[in-house]
Each structure stands twice: as C-alpha cells, then as structure tokens.
XYZ file of C-alpha atoms in Angstrom:
145
model
C 14.148 5.149 40.967
C 13.639 6.635 37.166
C 13.599 10.394 37.104
C 13.870 13.149 34.489
C 17.915 14.411 34.367
C 20.208 16.377 32.812
C 22.220 15.584 29.625
C 25.588 15.729 31.790
C 23.957 13.074 33.530
C 23.176 11.005 30.880
C 26.693 11.415 29.107
C 28.399 10.613 32.429
C 26.540 7.096 32.142
C 26.780 6.525 28.427
C 30.815 6.992 28.833
C 30.522 3.888 31.292
C 28.789 1.745 29.127
C 31.539 -0.799 27.450
C 29.415 -1.608 24.495
C 29.339 1.820 22.944
C 32.600 2.119 20.918
C 31.680 5.458 19.606
C 32.311 7.622 22.141
C 30.371 11.002 21.632
C 31.295 14.070 23.326
C 29.022 16.340 25.569
C 28.943 18.875 23.067
C 27.708 16.189 20.525
C 25.005 15.181 22.599
C 23.778 18.489 23.403
C 23.885 19.424 19.920
C 21.795 16.513 18.697
C 19.244 16.795 21.232
C 16.805 19.520 20.753
C 15.000 21.736 23.425
C 12.288 19.576 24.896
C 13.891 16.161 24.396
C 13.453 13.538 27.191
C 16.308 12.560 29.399
C 15.623 9.707 31.896
C 18.014 8.802 34.379
C 17.905 5.274 36.378
C 19.528 5.530 40.074
C 20.595 3.075 42.337
C 21.738 4.461 45.924
C 21.605 7.860 44.750
C 23.855 7.440 41.651
C 22.838 7.579 37.952
C 23.347 3.999 36.569
C 21.378 4.260 33.497
C 19.546 6.263 31.070
C 17.331 6.624 27.876
C 17.407 9.827 25.560
C 14.440 10.456 23.324
C 13.062 13.230 21.047
C 10.128 14.307 18.413
C 11.048 12.603 14.898
C 10.045 14.232 11.741
C 7.454 11.439 11.143
C 5.846 12.686 14.489
C 6.746 9.482 16.680
C 8.907 9.904 19.703
C 12.579 8.444 18.507
C 14.250 6.550 21.254
C 17.909 7.627 20.489
C 20.094 6.442 22.958
C 20.507 4.463 26.202
C 21.869 2.100 28.392
C 22.349 0.507 31.891
C 25.866 0.100 33.623
C 26.882 -3.632 33.580
C 26.806 -3.729 37.151
C 22.981 -3.050 37.219
C 21.789 -5.204 34.604
C 18.915 -7.752 34.932
C 17.345 -5.763 37.724
C 14.486 -4.306 35.245
C 16.020 -0.770 35.290
C 15.961 -0.745 31.191
C 12.426 -2.292 31.652
C 11.298 0.581 33.631
C 13.246 2.975 31.585
C 11.455 2.147 28.885
C 7.924 2.010 30.229
C 8.433 5.370 31.445
C 9.678 6.653 28.160
C 6.328 5.271 26.695
C 4.217 6.582 29.062
C 5.765 10.317 28.594
C 5.387 9.841 24.885
C 1.775 9.033 25.433
C 1.334 12.053 27.978
C 2.648 14.171 25.222
C 0.659 12.806 22.249
C 3.025 11.004 20.475
C 1.485 8.275 18.286
C 4.354 5.937 18.212
C 7.812 5.298 19.448
C 10.595 4.376 17.204
C 14.210 3.113 18.066
C 16.938 1.394 16.081
C 19.225 -1.190 17.327
C 21.494 -3.725 16.062
C 22.444 -7.457 16.017
C 25.172 -7.110 18.096
C 22.732 -6.017 21.171
C 20.859 -8.909 21.722
C 19.602 -7.768 25.234
C 18.008 -4.685 23.509
C 16.271 -6.700 20.458
C 14.648 -9.109 23.074
C 13.580 -6.119 25.203
C 12.092 -4.167 22.277
C 10.468 -7.591 20.944
C 9.088 -8.547 24.322
C 7.511 -4.994 24.862
C 5.566 -5.023 21.610
C 8.077 -3.047 19.087
C 7.568 -4.176 15.511
C 10.879 -4.620 13.050
C 9.747 -2.027 10.196
C 13.036 -1.921 8.231
C 16.820 -3.845 8.268
C 19.670 -1.756 6.900
C 22.143 -4.162 5.571
C 25.920 -3.452 5.711
C 27.450 -6.572 4.830
C 28.096 -7.991 8.207
C 25.108 -9.259 10.083
C 26.414 -8.004 13.468
C 26.439 -4.335 12.203
C 22.739 -4.724 10.462
C 20.456 -1.659 11.919
C 17.248 -2.813 12.885
C 14.228 -0.262 12.669
C 11.409 -0.920 15.258
C 8.220 0.933 15.615
C 5.702 0.747 18.358
C 2.467 2.243 17.873
C 0.778 3.871 21.311
C -2.366 3.778 22.562
C -3.514 6.417 24.585
C -5.641 4.087 27.047
C -2.408 1.771 27.357
C -0.745 1.789 31.050
C-alpha cells in the first residue's frame, strides 16, 4: 500500500536504509522540507517499509529529493509504485516535470529512473565515478497515466 504519511514515518524508514551513510536528523528533514511537501509511505503488513519525499523546486519542477525501500522489501515493486504515485501527484498539482539526482553507487535507482523515461541532463564529476552525481528530468504530460 502506498499512502501519504508524515516526515517522522519517512525518517524512521530512512534510518534503516543501509546505503545511506549520511544520516539526517529528524530536525534536518523537517528543515529541508517546505510546507506542502509530498511524503509518500509504502507499507507492508501495516508497517512503513519505504518512502519518497519531494517538493517544489525553484525551476517549477517537483524535486524528488530522497527515498528508498528497506532491503527486505526490495524487488517487490514498491519503488516503482512509489515513483508512479509521485508522478501522479506531480501531474495533479500541475508540475511540468519531475527532477531527481542519483549516483553511480545506486545502480538499482539508475535503472528504475531510466526504465521510467527519466533523461540525464547533467553529470557532476567529483574525481571518483562512484561519487558522480547524475541529474535526471522527466517531463510530465497531463494526459499520461
């Protein structure tokens, strides 16, 4: 099940994702997310097991900032369902595009984005291919499902 949720619920999920070595405090999440930000929660057996956070970017897109699924619940389609729900919300709220950044160190996320029509628009180089930051964009059509 995918539903809107609280920053606190998303924070709990994010704390349990092993790939995120830069832990953010709940206060840091609250500070970064403006009012009206989208917080999606994926549930399994009534427990939060995934999340996706997004907010309006300065360029008028919905910036998909942070998200993930707990390791025990991966390969179940939850990340795909979170992405689809986020895109639908963005369309309903008249965003023209969704933007997101990822890194080579997250190959599953890169595959998910590319398979869903996200296009690379910029790569930031930091001297180590694993740390390169890849910027994606997906223009949204209001008629898409």
